[in-house]
């Protein structure tokens, strides 16, 4: 064996015609980078925002100078086992300065444990893995819109939206007047706001805007004459009912817009505002009516005065000094555009140079009608100006009135240039900021109360608000989600998900069609295919393969630069608004070896248009055909041959595939399988190069090149969040050489490091005795016996021993009234052994609870005297296997106070039992291909009855051919053909999306494999041996078994728990409930006159308490079933009417009152009739629902329900939680 031998990597024959010019980036980078930014910069930024905190006198100041994160107390695995959060202690350095005495006290303050991100981009909160989903929100900035009024006149509106603070909304009306809403108040003429900004006089405003009829009309409606009056007018709107005074008006106005604590555009808002309002961008495509810069300005002989008088205190423009002017003249020279010249996009660069030098703020251009119009810019403010300035507001009003003259463009709010992404880091930062601002209030209050001399930073700081804010975010935010861990792809996709829902986002009900629709700016940024079906369609998306997030939170996608008609190797990332300026060729446009275009005319994208241009006009080119789809969609071969709706189902259903015992990579893949599996974090990859020294089932040891040893532990039979089995197995052998990134071990649903969600099976498209009608699937028994689609599912059960009012519960083997047979697998402590086979009702953990003391009989007193406490009443509350469950115990974890484990209040011992179930494929299971072709297994045929090929091989799955034409997912047929050929040749194939095998390639491949070119074959009937009339399409398709398993859904009940108030059976499998016999079902029985059936359904089978006890008794004894009584719900109805003060009586035919007895009376009467002694009332409450309401069953059900709620509940079951509370309180009474 040569030492240089490397682990085998699966080779795929690729049909791709395009060279990859860019590697696919790390797929969970979006999570990791964002969190890292938060730790490096985000946290400091929030501390800086509130630092220093000063008391009301300004005497004490508290500064936050830095922070450090300690190391976590437990490892990730320990956190999952112990149900604790994976977090590190956050310590903050604080300095307290006393300005009177100049005394400085420094301290390090512990600010709670801060949750850490794992290597795979998740958080472990209370033992459960969670993912923080990125949120798509509207970006702060200035937006312009147009609408038509009833008369058909076009009206324009503008909004300036900050990150936080007051909104400014401008609008024009039919009379051409500009109004403004300040912070959602009633509208006032816009000139009132301009006066308040310091442009006091009417003449000043007219000079500023030039000759403009909108401004003139607005001034006519304006009742104020100067700055003071305007401020008071705005104050009246913002604080109605308060006495207006100029000073308070001015301070309110200034704090509203100029106070960084109250108004914040953020870096993004300033960037967007400058982009929209800067002069250079507004001049593109316009003809100048005057020189942009006069000769005098250029030579620097005349300085240019500011636009706003210095006495108003606000400067818009900046004066040029002579030196700058000269430099400008020599640098720009003839580049400065002159009168009558049209400014093209390329010439705009020259304008920009000029503008940077002196913050140009105005220009004169010709509008489409040839009239002169004045344009005002905002002077391109520095990025660190995070508040709004008068320049911004003036420029926005100017933009709004210029729109009427055809200068400027309105915005599309669904464009990704106007929507940004808040990832983990920013969401966490916002939450942290909320906590800090609450803490700041507390610090201020404590500063005033405490003794100034003796106070320490520690005494001032109460960290609880910060800890609570972070905890609340991870525990209950809409964006902090229980990770979908069905398979590695589900995990990966969840981390790359983009949601428009959540706090500060949209709501499902309000979101219209436009927001949900695919937009041209989604290209290469947000997948047009992968989105849920149902109410969230279009609101939740997935990040594209190559997309990344820039520092402002906008999604960028990479393009190859094209220069002089040749594609270069330079890659540039563009945001959606920048991309709109360029003409971009498709990735599959044919190129020569030197990068030149083969075709003289190239089909390109320009904004939302398809244009055909010459190569010299192309600016950029896509880097890869798969750049416009997400990872899950990029795993679908022949995607280009599928209808979009079906592809959507295909990409969503891959996430629901259950990991199988024996994994198998697809014969026909897309080449993305390896990248997806490795980045999902379930495979173990070598961190450093070396030689494999030791391989075992649960670890791999590698001797590194520097002589050190790397030890990789493997995960064995762990339970995922969805109950699927997470297991890793080594794929390397001792002595092999591994390089960085080589796969050492496969995880769930991976095969040699490639994603493997299903199995390659031999399929035929043909009808078979109607068994595959309506998408049903017919499968061979061989798939069951050979464990082709067998999966392992692990269920977790837990039991706690608590302190109750009557004494502590005890976990023990000594359980009253339980035979030795039921205890055979329990150890001496009463806990089941690992490896035991268990079925419904078997005891997993023996537990007894003290029972309420009742009056003791003399005999009992004697027993108590002889045997001491031991004969005391205890109740069996053991943890049992729930109804319909079974399996093998694979692990038991015991936590107890004695061993120093952290347990909840009142809990002394906690036992967790993991039961694994091997589920073979069976009728009722849901299966699907990758093209949205899904179905339910209708029949499992013996191998000998399946149709077979001429060489005697039986078909494994028979699909209905009618599922193809109307659904238009032809990809499945092409995959079947190509799969057949690749199986015959023994090779694996990659056919990347939009760049894969064409029809001719498939036929050619079939011929190479000596198979019929049309992919059809004569089949024989397994039952008769006769050939079928027509030839049948046969081949290998990749089929997955989905999470919707029949074992989780099938359910039956004879007797079980009842709801306390209505006394009707509970509903749903989780509660072991009955089937609802609803209103419409009652109509059906009424229509057929089935009176007796109806009567028993509404009484003894439901809520006639005494009747059902007697009926049960009669069935057991073999007597005739008695007459039904009055249903409990009828009594509830009467009580409800009586509670509304209505005197309701029940009368018989002859108008005699019928006495409606209480449930208790019924039970007592029934007991007397049957001769049963049921003791006093308190000990009887527990038995209220009849002799077969087992309290422990109810307890188990309640615990089960709590688990379900923990994990997001069971969406299929219709559960009324109020009924649970009632049932629970019933148990409390006994205690």
Coordinates of C-alpha atoms in Angstrom, one line a residue, residues 588 625-626 637-641 991-997:
X588 CA -24.1 30.6 -21.6
X625 CA -25.7 29.7 -15.1
X626 CA -26.5 28.5 -11.6
X637 CA -30.9 18.2 -12.8
X638 CA -32.7 19.2 -16.0
X639 CA -34.3 22.2 -14.1
X640 CA -34.5 23.9 -17.4
X641 CA -37.0 21.3 -18.6
X991 CA -25.7 17.9 -15.6
X992 CA -25.6 21.5 -14.1
X993 CA -28.7 23.6 -14.2
X994 CA -29.1 25.6 -17.4
X995 CA -25.9 24.2 -18.7
X996 CA -26.5 20.4 -18.7
X997 CA -27.2 17.6 -21.1

